[in-house]
């Protein structure tokens, strides 16, 4: 696999071409409604822009991300804020917090139960978990285009993905099993504009490298071009590429009830 097709987080590219990841999430910070003096974890903080937005409310925020390069960039950009590298499924806090916030991270964690257990352990009784992530049907057109392109070019296909895009019912049931009370949940289409004429190609290179990992560099280029051609009638309108995102947004309380 050529290096540019590996799933490696590249903070510069993430901030430049994929800044919609946090720009679309301002409403989620409003849903969190952080208060001065509250303690909050921004779980999967990436380059720290939403950590910064939460801190602007006067809350005391810790940004956590599994990727050291992201945390490095976050710390350089926001030296006055606290960040640390930690794993979604094993992190433990020194003291429980009032809220855990998470944008565009949970779909990267197929071991959802382990993550939920960690989040619950991180919260005070009555503390809130406010999250947005890819829900059922997220990027279905992009995935279909990749599969069809592979089939057309004679490459093996598989339904396996690195992502977890649950229904509200699936995710709420898991949260309830771990003692959360789900007070709000929505699933909605959110077509997301991708920057530039190469918007879909950049997205594939940033996020979907593993679907091409078994191919030579020349085959990758051919397969990416074929996937783009297949997706174009659905995802390209008026000179603009869109990713067919579907978002779950939820608020769940670490229920103090038995
Ligand atoms: C998303 O934010 O929905 C997403 C990002 C990368 C890969 C898959 C989904």
Coordinates of N, CA and C and ligand atoms in Angstrom, one line a residue:
X1 N 0.8 -1.2 0.0 CA 0.0 0.0 0.0 C 0.9 1.3 0.0
X2 N 0.6 2.2 -0.8 CA 1.4 3.4 -0.9 C 1.0 4.3 0.3
X3 N 2.0 5.0 0.8 CA 1.8 5.7 2.1 C 0.6 6.7 2.0
X4 N 0.3 7.3 0.9 CA -0.7 8.3 0.8 C -2.1 7.7 0.9
X5 N -2.2 6.3 0.8 CA -3.5 5.7 0.9 C -3.8 5.1 2.3
X6 N -2.8 5.1 3.2 CA -3.0 4.6 4.5 C -3.9 5.5 5.3
X7 N -4.6 4.9 6.3 CA -5.5 5.7 7.2 C -4.5 6.3 8.3
X8 N -4.0 7.4 7.9 CA -3.1 8.1 8.8 C -3.7 9.5 9.1
X9 N -3.8 9.9 10.3 CA -4.3 11.2 10.5 C -3.2 12.3 10.2
X10 N -3.6 13.2 9.3 CA -2.7 14.3 8.9 C -3.3 15.6 9.4
X11 N -2.9 16.1 10.5 CA -3.5 17.3 11.1 C -3.6 18.5 10.1
X12 N -2.6 18.7 9.2 CA -2.6 19.8 8.3 C -3.8 19.7 7.3
X13 N -3.9 18.5 6.7 CA -4.9 18.2 5.7 C -6.3 18.3 6.4
X14 N -6.3 17.7 7.6 CA -7.6 17.7 8.4 C -8.1 19.1 8.7
X15 N -7.1 20.0 9.0 CA -7.5 21.4 9.3 C -7.8 22.2 8.0
X16 N -7.1 21.9 6.9 CA -7.3 22.6 5.7 C -8.5 22.2 4.9
X17 N -8.5 20.9 4.5 CA -9.6 20.5 3.6 C -10.8 19.9 4.3
X18 N -10.6 19.5 5.6 CA -11.7 18.8 6.3 C -12.2 19.6 7.5
X19 N -12.0 20.9 7.5 CA -12.4 21.6 8.7 C -13.9 21.7 8.9
X20 N -14.7 21.1 8.0 CA -16.2 21.0 8.2 C -16.4 20.1 9.4
X21 N -15.4 19.2 9.8 CA -15.6 18.3 10.9 C -16.0 19.1 12.2
X22 N -15.3 20.2 12.4 CA -15.7 21.0 13.6 C -16.6 22.2 13.3
X23 N -16.5 22.7 12.0 CA -17.3 23.9 11.7 C -18.8 23.5 11.7
X24 N -19.2 22.3 11.4 CA -20.6 21.9 11.4 C -21.1 21.6 12.8
X25 N -20.2 21.6 13.8 CA -20.6 21.1 15.2 C -20.8 22.2 16.2
X26 N -20.9 23.5 15.7 CA -21.2 24.6 16.7 C -22.5 24.3 17.4
X27 N -23.5 23.8 16.7 CA -24.8 23.5 17.4 C -24.7 22.5 18.5
X28 N -23.7 21.6 18.3 CA -23.5 20.6 19.3 C -22.9 21.2 20.6
X29 N -22.1 22.2 20.4 CA -21.5 22.9 21.6 C -22.7 23.6 22.3
X30 N -23.6 24.1 21.5 CA -24.8 24.8 22.1 C -25.6 23.8 22.9
X31 N -25.7 22.6 22.3 CA -26.5 21.5 23.0 C -25.9 21.1 24.3
X32 N -24.5 21.1 24.3 CA -23.8 20.8 25.6 C -24.0 21.9 26.6
X33 N -24.2 23.2 26.1 CA -24.4 24.4 27.0 C -23.4 24.4 28.2
X34 N -22.1 24.4 27.9 CA -21.1 24.3 29.0 C -21.3 25.6 29.9
X35 N -21.1 25.4 31.2 CA -21.2 26.5 32.1 C -19.9 26.8 32.7
X36 N -19.7 28.1 33.1 CA -18.4 28.5 33.8 C -18.1 27.6 35.0
X37 N -16.9 27.1 35.1 CA -16.5 26.3 36.2 C -16.8 24.8 36.1
X38 N -17.6 24.4 35.1 CA -17.9 23.0 34.9 C -16.6 22.3 34.4
X39 N -16.6 21.0 34.6 CA -15.5 20.2 34.1 C -16.0 19.4 32.9
X40 N -15.3 19.4 31.8 CA -15.8 18.8 30.6 C -14.6 18.1 29.9
X41 N -14.9 16.9 29.4 CA -13.9 16.2 28.5 C -14.4 16.3 27.1
X42 N -13.5 16.7 26.2 CA -13.8 16.7 24.7 C -13.1 15.4 24.2
X43 N -13.9 14.4 24.0 CA -13.4 13.1 23.7 C -13.3 12.8 22.2
X44 N -12.1 12.7 21.7 CA -11.9 12.7 20.3 C -11.7 14.1 19.8
X45 N -10.9 14.9 20.4 CA -10.8 16.3 20.2 C -10.1 16.7 18.9
X46 N -9.4 15.8 18.3 CA -8.7 16.2 17.0 C -7.8 17.3 17.3
X47 N -7.9 18.4 16.4 CA -6.9 19.5 16.5 C -7.4 20.6 17.5
X48 N -8.4 20.3 18.3 CA -8.8 21.1 19.5 C -9.7 22.3 19.3
X49 N -10.3 22.4 18.1 CA -11.1 23.6 17.8 C -12.3 23.7 18.7
X50 N -13.0 22.5 18.9 CA -14.2 22.5 19.7 C -13.8 22.5 21.2
X51 N -12.7 22.0 21.6 CA -12.2 22.1 22.9 C -12.1 23.6 23.3
X52 N -11.5 24.3 22.3 CA -11.4 25.8 22.5 C -12.7 26.5 22.6
X53 N -13.7 26.0 21.7 CA -15.0 26.7 21.8 C -15.7 26.4 23.1
X54 N -15.5 25.2 23.6 CA -16.1 24.8 24.9 C -15.5 25.7 26.1
X55 N -14.1 25.8 26.0 CA -13.4 26.5 27.0 C -13.8 28.0 27.0
X56 N -14.3 28.5 25.9 CA -14.7 29.9 25.8 C -15.9 30.2 26.7
X57 N -16.6 29.2 27.1 CA -17.7 29.4 28.0 C -17.3 29.5 29.5
X58 N -16.0 29.3 29.7 CA -15.5 29.3 31.1 C -15.4 28.0 31.7
X59 N -15.8 26.9 31.0 CA -15.7 25.6 31.5 C -14.2 25.1 31.5
X60 N -13.9 24.2 32.3 CA -12.5 23.7 32.5 C -12.5 22.4 31.6
X61 N -11.8 22.4 30.5 CA -11.9 21.4 29.5 C -10.6 20.6 29.4
X62 N -10.7 19.3 29.2 CA -9.6 18.4 28.9 C -9.9 17.8 27.5
X63 N -9.0 18.0 26.5 CA -9.2 17.4 25.2 C -8.4 16.1 25.2
X64 N -9.1 15.0 24.7 CA -8.5 13.7 24.6 C -8.6 13.2 23.2
X65 N -7.5 12.6 22.7 CA -7.5 12.0 21.4 C -6.5 10.9 21.3
X66 N -6.8 9.8 20.5 CA -5.9 8.7 20.5 C -4.7 9.0 19.6
X67 N -4.8 10.0 18.8 CA -3.7 10.3 17.8 C -2.7 11.3 18.3
X68 N -1.5 11.0 18.5 CA -0.5 11.9 19.1 C -0.2 13.1 18.2
X69 N -0.3 12.9 16.8 CA -0.1 14.1 16.0 C -1.2 15.1 16.1
X70 N -2.4 14.6 16.3 CA -3.5 15.5 16.5 C -3.4 16.3 17.8
X71 N -3.0 15.6 18.8 CA -2.9 16.2 20.1 C -1.7 17.2 20.1
X72 N -0.6 16.9 19.4 CA 0.5 17.8 19.2 C 0.1 19.1 18.6
X73 N -0.7 19.0 17.5 CA -1.2 20.2 16.8 C -2.1 21.0 17.7
X74 N -3.0 20.3 18.4 CA -4.0 20.9 19.3 C -3.2 21.7 20.4
X75 N -2.2 21.1 20.9 CA -1.5 21.8 22.0 C -0.7 23.0 21.5
X76 N -0.2 22.9 20.3 CA 0.5 24.0 19.7 C -0.4 25.2 19.5
X77 N -1.6 24.9 19.0 CA -2.6 25.9 18.6 C -3.2 26.5 19.8
X78 N -3.4 25.7 20.9 CA -4.1 26.2 22.0 C -3.3 25.9 23.3
X79 N -2.2 26.6 23.4 CA -1.2 26.2 24.5 C -1.8 26.4 25.9
X80 N -2.8 27.2 26.0 CA -3.4 27.5 27.3 C -4.4 26.4 27.8
X81 N -4.7 25.4 26.8 CA -5.7 24.4 27.2 C -5.0 23.1 27.4
X82 N -5.7 22.1 28.1 CA -5.1 20.8 28.5 C -5.5 19.8 27.5
X83 N -4.6 19.0 27.0 CA -4.8 17.9 26.0 C -4.0 16.7 26.5
X84 N -4.6 15.5 26.1 CA -3.7 14.3 26.3 C -4.1 13.2 25.4
X85 N -3.1 12.4 25.1 CA -3.3 11.2 24.2 C -3.9 10.1 25.1
X86 N -5.0 9.5 24.6 CA -5.5 8.4 25.4 C -6.4 7.6 24.5
X87 N -6.7 6.4 24.9 CA -7.5 5.4 24.1 C -8.9 5.5 24.4
X88 N -9.8 5.5 23.4 CA -11.2 5.6 23.6 C -11.8 4.5 24.5
X89 N -11.2 3.4 24.4 CA -11.8 2.2 25.1 C -11.2 1.9 26.5
X90 N -10.1 2.7 26.8 CA -9.5 2.4 28.1 C -9.2 3.6 29.0
X91 N -9.6 4.8 28.5 CA -9.2 6.0 29.2 C -9.8 6.0 30.6
X92 N -9.1 6.5 31.6 CA -9.6 6.7 32.9 C -9.2 8.1 33.4
X93 N -10.1 8.8 34.0 CA -9.8 10.1 34.5 C -9.4 10.1 36.0
X94 N -8.7 11.1 36.4 CA -8.3 11.2 37.9 C -9.5 11.5 38.7
X95 N -10.5 12.3 38.2 CA -11.7 12.6 38.9 C -12.8 12.7 37.9
X96 N -14.1 12.4 38.3 CA -15.2 12.4 37.3 C -15.5 13.8 37.0
X97 N -16.1 14.0 35.8 CA -16.4 15.3 35.2 C -17.9 15.5 35.1
X98 N -18.3 16.8 34.8 CA -19.7 17.1 34.7 C -20.3 16.7 33.3
X99 N -19.4 16.7 32.3 CA -19.9 16.3 31.0 C -18.8 15.7 30.1
X100 N -19.2 14.8 29.3 CA -18.3 14.3 28.2 C -19.0 14.7 26.9
X101 N -18.1 15.3 26.0 CA -18.6 15.8 24.7 C -17.8 15.0 23.7
X102 N -18.5 14.7 22.6 CA -17.8 14.0 21.5 C -18.4 14.3 20.1
X103 N -17.5 14.8 19.2 CA -18.0 15.1 17.9 C -17.2 14.2 16.9
X104 N -17.9 13.5 16.0 CA -17.3 12.8 14.9 C -16.3 11.8 15.3
X105 N -16.5 11.1 16.4 CA -15.5 10.1 16.9 C -16.1 8.7 17.1
X106 N -17.3 8.7 17.6 CA -17.8 7.4 18.0 C -17.9 6.4 16.9
X107 N -18.1 6.9 15.6 CA -18.2 5.9 14.5 C -16.8 5.3 14.2
X108 N -15.8 5.8 14.8 CA -14.5 5.2 14.6 C -14.2 4.1 15.7
X109 N -15.2 3.8 16.5 CA -15.0 2.9 17.7 C -16.0 1.8 17.6
X110 N -15.7 0.7 16.9 CA -16.6 -0.4 16.7 C -16.8 -1.1 18.1
X111 N -15.9 -1.0 19.0 CA -16.1 -1.6 20.3 C -16.9 -0.6 21.2
X112 N -18.1 -0.4 20.8 CA -18.9 0.7 21.4 C -19.1 0.5 22.9
X113 N -19.3 -0.8 23.3 CA -19.6 -1.0 24.7 C -18.4 -0.6 25.6
X114 N -17.2 -0.9 25.1 CA -16.0 -0.5 26.0 C -15.9 1.0 26.1
X115 N -16.2 1.7 25.0 CA -16.1 3.2 25.0 C -17.2 3.7 25.9
X116 N -18.4 3.2 25.8 CA -19.5 3.7 26.7 C -19.2 3.4 28.2
X117 N -18.6 2.3 28.5 CA -18.2 2.0 29.9 C -17.2 3.0 30.4
X118 N -16.3 3.4 29.5 CA -15.3 4.4 29.9 C -15.9 5.8 30.1
X119 N -16.8 6.1 29.2 CA -17.5 7.4 29.3 C -18.3 7.5 30.6
X120 N -19.0 6.4 30.9 CA -19.8 6.4 32.1 C -18.9 6.6 33.3
X121 N -17.8 5.8 33.3 CA -16.9 5.9 34.5 C -16.3 7.3 34.6
X122 N -16.3 8.1 33.5 CA -15.7 9.4 33.6 C -16.7 10.4 34.1
X123 N -18.0 10.1 34.2 CA -19.0 11.1 34.5 C -19.4 11.0 36.0
X124 N -19.6 12.2 36.5 CA -20.3 12.3 37.9 C -21.7 11.7 37.7
X125 N -22.3 11.3 38.8 CA -23.7 10.9 38.8 C -24.5 12.1 38.3
X126 N -25.4 11.9 37.3 CA -26.2 13.1 36.8 C -25.4 13.8 35.7
X127 N -24.2 13.4 35.4 CA -23.4 14.1 34.4 C -23.9 13.7 33.0
X128 N -23.6 14.6 32.0 CA -24.2 14.4 30.7 C -23.2 14.0 29.6
X129 N -23.7 13.2 28.7 CA -22.9 12.8 27.6 C -23.6 13.4 26.3
X130 N -22.9 14.2 25.6 CA -23.4 14.9 24.5 C -22.6 14.6 23.3
X131 N -23.2 14.0 22.3 CA -22.4 13.4 21.2 C -23.0 13.6 19.8
X132 N -22.2 13.6 18.8 CA -22.7 13.5 17.4 C -21.7 12.6 16.7
X133 N -22.3 11.7 15.8 CA -21.5 10.8 15.1 C -22.3 10.2 13.9
X134 N -21.6 9.5 13.1 CA -22.3 8.9 11.9 C -23.3 7.8 12.3
X135 N -24.5 8.0 11.8 CA -25.6 7.0 12.1 C -25.8 6.1 10.9
X136 N -26.8 5.3 11.1 CA -27.2 4.3 10.1 C -27.3 4.9 8.7
X137 N -26.6 4.3 7.8 CA -26.7 4.8 6.4 C -25.7 5.9 6.1
X138 N -24.9 6.2 7.1 CA -23.8 7.2 6.8 C -22.9 6.8 5.7
X139 N -22.6 7.7 4.8 CA -21.7 7.5 3.7 C -22.0 6.3 2.8
X140 N -23.3 5.9 2.8 CA -23.7 4.7 2.1 C -23.4 4.8 0.6
X141 N -23.6 6.0 0.0 CA -23.4 6.2 -1.4 C -21.9 6.0 -1.7
X142 N -21.1 6.6 -0.8 CA -19.6 6.5 -1.0 C -19.2 5.0 -0.9
X143 N -19.7 4.4 0.1 CA -19.3 2.9 0.3 C -19.8 2.1 -0.9
X144 N -21.0 2.4 -1.4 CA -21.5 1.6 -2.6 C -20.6 1.9 -3.8
X145 N -20.1 3.1 -3.9 CA -19.3 3.5 -5.1 C -17.9 2.7 -5.0
X146 N -17.4 2.7 -3.8 CA -16.1 1.9 -3.6 C -16.3 0.5 -4.0
X147 N -17.4 -0.1 -3.5 CA -17.6 -1.6 -3.7 C -17.8 -1.8 -5.2
X148 N -18.7 -1.0 -5.8 CA -19.0 -1.2 -7.2 C -17.7 -1.0 -8.1
X149 N -16.9 0.0 -7.7 CA -15.6 0.2 -8.5 C -14.7 -1.0 -8.4
X150 N -14.6 -1.6 -7.2 CA -13.8 -2.7 -7.0 C -14.3 -3.9 -7.8
X151 N -15.6 -4.1 -7.8 CA -16.2 -5.2 -8.5 C -16.0 -5.0 -10.0
X152 N -16.2 -3.8 -10.5 CA -16.0 -3.5 -11.9 C -14.6 -3.8 -12.4
X153 N -13.7 -3.5 -11.5 CA -12.2 -3.7 -11.9 C -11.7 -5.1 -11.6
X154 N -12.6 -6.0 -11.1 CA -12.3 -7.4 -10.8 C -11.5 -7.6 -9.5
X155 N -11.6 -6.6 -8.5 CA -11.0 -6.8 -7.2 C -12.0 -7.4 -6.2
X156 N -11.5 -8.2 -5.3 CA -12.3 -8.8 -4.3 C -13.0 -7.7 -3.5
X157 N -14.3 -8.0 -3.1 CA -15.0 -7.0 -2.2 C -15.4 -7.6 -0.9
X158 N -15.7 -6.8 0.0 CA -16.2 -7.3 1.3 C -17.1 -6.2 1.9
X159 N -18.0 -6.7 2.8 CA -18.9 -5.7 3.5 C -18.2 -5.1 4.7
X160 N -17.0 -5.5 5.1 CA -16.4 -5.0 6.3 C -16.0 -3.6 6.2
X161 N -16.3 -2.8 7.2 CA -15.8 -1.4 7.2 C -15.1 -1.1 8.6
X162 N -14.3 -0.1 8.6 CA -13.7 0.2 9.9 C -14.7 1.0 10.8
X163 N -15.9 1.2 10.4 CA -16.8 2.2 11.1 C -18.0 1.5 11.7
X164 N -18.6 2.2 12.6 CA -19.8 1.7 13.3 C -20.9 2.8 13.1
X165 N -21.9 2.5 12.3 CA -22.9 3.5 12.1 C -24.3 2.9 12.6
X166 N -24.5 3.0 13.8 CA -25.7 2.4 14.4 C -27.0 3.2 14.1
X167 N -28.1 2.5 14.4 CA -29.4 3.2 14.5 C -29.5 3.8 15.9
X168 N -30.4 4.8 16.0 CA -30.6 5.3 17.3 C -31.0 4.2 18.3
X169 N -31.9 3.3 17.9 CA -32.3 2.2 18.8 C -31.1 1.4 19.3
X170 N -30.2 1.0 18.3 CA -29.1 0.2 18.7 C -28.2 1.0 19.8
X171 N -27.9 2.3 19.5 CA -27.0 3.0 20.4 C -27.7 3.3 21.7
X172 N -29.0 3.7 21.7 CA -29.6 4.1 22.9 C -29.7 2.8 23.8
X173 N -30.0 1.7 23.2 CA -30.1 0.4 24.0 C -28.8 0.1 24.7
X174 N -27.7 0.3 24.0 CA -26.4 0.1 24.6 C -26.1 1.1 25.8
X175 N -26.5 2.4 25.5 CA -26.3 3.4 26.6 C -27.1 3.0 27.8
X176 N -28.4 2.6 27.6 CA -29.2 2.3 28.7 C -28.7 1.1 29.5
X177 N -28.1 0.1 28.8 CA -27.5 -1.0 29.4 C -26.4 -0.6 30.4
X178 N -25.8 0.5 30.1 CA -24.7 1.0 31.0 C -25.1 2.0 31.9
X179 N -26.4 2.2 32.1 CA -26.9 3.1 33.2 C -27.2 4.5 32.7
X180 N -27.2 4.8 31.4 CA -27.5 6.1 30.9 C -29.0 6.2 30.7
X181 N -29.5 7.4 30.9 CA -30.9 7.8 30.5 C -30.8 8.6 29.2
X182 N -31.3 8.2 28.1 CA -31.2 8.9 26.8 C -32.3 9.9 26.8
X183 N -32.0 11.2 26.9 CA -33.0 12.2 26.9 C -33.4 12.8 25.6
X184 N -32.4 12.7 24.6 CA -32.6 13.3 23.3 C -31.8 12.5 22.3
X185 N -32.4 12.2 21.2 CA -31.6 11.6 20.1 C -32.3 11.8 18.8
X186 N -31.5 12.2 17.8 CA -32.0 12.4 16.4 C -31.1 11.8 15.4
X187 N -31.7 11.3 14.3 CA -30.8 10.8 13.2 C -31.3 11.6 12.0
X188 N -30.4 12.3 11.3 CA -30.8 13.1 10.1 C -29.7 13.1 9.1
X189 N -30.2 13.3 7.8 CA -29.3 13.5 6.7 C -28.6 14.8 6.9
X190 N -27.3 14.8 6.7 CA -26.6 16.1 6.6 C -25.5 16.1 5.5
X191 N -26.0 16.2 4.3 CA -25.1 16.3 3.1 C -24.0 17.3 3.5
X192 N -22.7 16.9 3.3 CA -21.7 17.8 3.8 C -20.8 18.2 2.6
X193 N -20.8 19.5 2.3 CA -19.9 20.0 1.2 C -18.5 19.7 1.4
X194 N -17.8 19.2 0.3 CA -16.4 18.9 0.4 C -15.7 19.9 -0.5
X195 N -14.5 20.4 0.0 CA -13.9 21.5 -0.6 C -13.2 21.1 -1.9
X196 N -13.5 21.9 -3.0 CA -12.7 21.8 -4.2 C -13.2 20.8 -5.2
X197 N -12.6 20.8 -6.4 CA -13.0 19.9 -7.5 C -12.6 18.5 -7.1
X198 N -11.6 18.3 -6.3 CA -11.1 17.0 -5.9 C -11.7 16.6 -4.5
X199 N -12.8 17.2 -4.2 CA -13.4 17.0 -2.8 C -13.5 15.6 -2.4
X200 N -14.1 14.8 -3.3 CA -14.4 13.4 -3.0 C -13.0 12.6 -3.0
X201 N -12.2 12.9 -3.9 CA -10.9 12.2 -3.9 C -10.1 12.5 -2.6
X202 N -10.1 13.8 -2.2 CA -9.4 14.1 -0.9 C -10.1 13.4 0.3
X203 N -11.4 13.3 0.3 CA -12.1 12.5 1.3 C -11.7 11.1 1.3
X204 N -11.7 10.5 0.1 CA -11.3 9.0 0.1 C -9.8 8.8 0.6
X205 N -9.0 9.8 0.2 CA -7.6 9.6 0.6 C -7.4 9.8 2.1
X206 N -8.2 10.8 2.7 CA -8.1 11.0 4.1 C -8.7 9.9 4.9
X207 N -9.8 9.4 4.5 CA -10.6 8.6 5.4 C -10.8 7.1 5.0
X208 N -10.6 6.8 3.7 CA -11.0 5.5 3.2 C -9.8 4.7 2.6
X209 N -8.6 5.1 3.0 CA -7.4 4.4 2.4 C -7.5 2.9 2.6
X210 N -8.1 2.4 3.6 CA -8.0 1.0 3.9 C -8.8 0.2 2.8
X211 N -9.7 0.8 2.1 CA -10.5 0.1 1.1 C -9.7 -0.2 -0.1
X212 N -8.5 0.5 -0.2 CA -7.7 0.3 -1.4 C -6.3 -0.3 -1.0
X213 N -6.2 -0.7 0.3 CA -4.9 -1.0 0.8 C -4.2 -2.2 0.1
X214 N -5.0 -3.1 -0.4 CA -4.5 -4.3 -1.0 C -4.1 -4.1 -2.5
X215 N -4.2 -2.9 -3.0 CA -4.0 -2.7 -4.4 C -2.6 -2.0 -4.6
X216 N -2.1 -2.1 -5.8 CA -0.8 -1.4 -6.2 C -1.2 0.1 -6.3
X217 N -0.2 0.9 -6.4 CA -0.4 2.3 -6.5 C -1.3 2.6 -7.8
X218 N -0.9 2.0 -8.9 CA -1.6 2.2 -10.1 C -3.1 1.7 -10.0
X219 N -3.3 0.6 -9.4 CA -4.6 0.1 -9.2 C -5.5 1.0 -8.3
X220 N -4.8 1.5 -7.3 CA -5.5 2.4 -6.4 C -6.0 3.6 -7.2
X221 N -5.1 4.2 -8.0 CA -5.5 5.4 -8.8 C -6.7 5.1 -9.7
X222 N -6.7 3.9 -10.3 CA -7.8 3.5 -11.2 C -9.1 3.3 -10.4
X223 N -8.9 2.6 -9.2 CA -10.1 2.3 -8.4 C -10.7 3.6 -7.8
X224 N -9.9 4.5 -7.4 CA -10.4 5.8 -6.8 C -11.1 6.5 -7.9
X225 N -10.5 6.6 -9.1 CA -11.2 7.3 -10.3 C -12.5 6.7 -10.6
X226 N -12.6 5.3 -10.6 CA -13.8 4.6 -10.9 C -14.9 4.9 -9.8
X227 N -14.5 4.9 -8.6 CA -15.5 5.2 -7.5 C -16.0 6.6 -7.6
X228 N -15.1 7.6 -8.0 CA -15.5 9.0 -8.1 C -16.5 9.1 -9.3
X229 N -16.3 8.4 -10.4 CA -17.2 8.4 -11.5 C -18.5 7.8 -11.1
X230 N -18.5 6.8 -10.4 CA -19.8 6.1 -10.0 C -20.6 7.1 -9.0
X231 N -19.9 7.7 -8.1 CA -20.6 8.6 -7.1 C -21.1 9.9 -7.7
X232 N -20.4 10.3 -8.8 CA -20.6 11.7 -9.3 C -22.1 12.1 -9.5
X233 N -22.9 11.2 -10.1 CA -24.3 11.6 -10.4 C -25.1 11.8 -9.1
X234 N -24.7 11.2 -8.0 CA -25.5 11.4 -6.8 C -24.9 12.4 -5.9
X235 N -23.5 12.6 -5.9 CA -22.9 13.4 -4.8 C -22.2 14.7 -5.4
X236 N -22.4 14.9 -6.7 CA -21.8 16.2 -7.2 C -22.9 17.0 -7.9
X237 N -23.2 18.2 -7.3 CA -24.2 19.1 -7.8 C -23.7 20.5 -7.9
X238 N -24.0 21.2 -9.1 CA -23.6 22.6 -9.2 C -22.1 22.8 -8.9
X239 N -21.2 22.0 -9.4 CA -19.8 22.1 -9.2 C -19.4 21.9 -7.7
X240 N -20.1 21.2 -7.0 CA -19.8 21.0 -5.6 C -20.0 19.5 -5.2
X241 N -18.9 18.9 -4.6 CA -19.0 17.6 -4.1 C -19.6 17.6 -2.7
X242 N -20.4 16.6 -2.4 CA -21.0 16.4 -1.0 C -20.7 15.0 -0.5
X243 N -20.5 14.8 0.8 CA -20.4 13.5 1.4 C -21.8 13.3 2.0
X244 N -22.3 12.0 1.8 CA -23.7 11.8 2.2 C -23.7 11.3 3.7
X245 N -23.4 12.3 4.5 CA -23.4 12.1 6.0 C -24.8 12.0 6.5
X246 N -24.9 11.1 7.5 CA -26.2 11.0 8.3 C -25.7 11.1 9.8
X247 N -26.3 12.0 10.5 CA -25.8 12.2 11.9 C -26.7 11.8 13.0
X248 N -26.2 11.1 13.9 CA -26.9 10.9 15.2 C -26.4 12.0 16.2
X249 N -27.4 12.7 16.8 CA -27.0 13.6 17.8 C -27.7 13.2 19.1
X250 N -27.1 13.1 20.2 CA -27.8 12.6 21.4 C -27.3 13.3 22.7
X251 N -28.2 13.3 23.7 CA -27.9 13.7 25.0 C -28.3 12.6 25.9
X252 N -27.3 12.0 26.7 CA -27.6 11.0 27.7 C -27.1 11.3 29.0
X253 N -27.9 11.0 30.1 CA -27.5 11.4 31.4 C -27.0 10.1 32.2
X254 N -25.9 10.3 32.9 CA -25.4 9.2 33.7 C -26.4 9.1 34.9
X255 N -27.4 8.2 34.8 CA -28.5 8.2 35.6 C -28.1 7.9 37.1
X256 N -28.5 8.7 38.0 CA -28.2 8.4 39.4 C -29.3 7.4 39.9
X257 N -30.3 7.1 39.1 CA -31.4 6.2 39.5 C -30.8 4.7 39.4
X258 N -31.4 3.8 40.3 CA -30.9 2.5 40.2 C -31.4 1.8 39.0
Ligands
LIG1 C1 -18.0 10.9 9.3 O1 -17.7 11.9 10.0 O2 -19.2 10.6 9.2 C2 -17.0 10.0 8.7 C3 -15.7 10.4 8.6 C4 -14.8 9.6 8.1 C5 -15.1 8.3 7.7 C6 -16.4 7.9 7.8 C7 -17.4 8.7 8.3

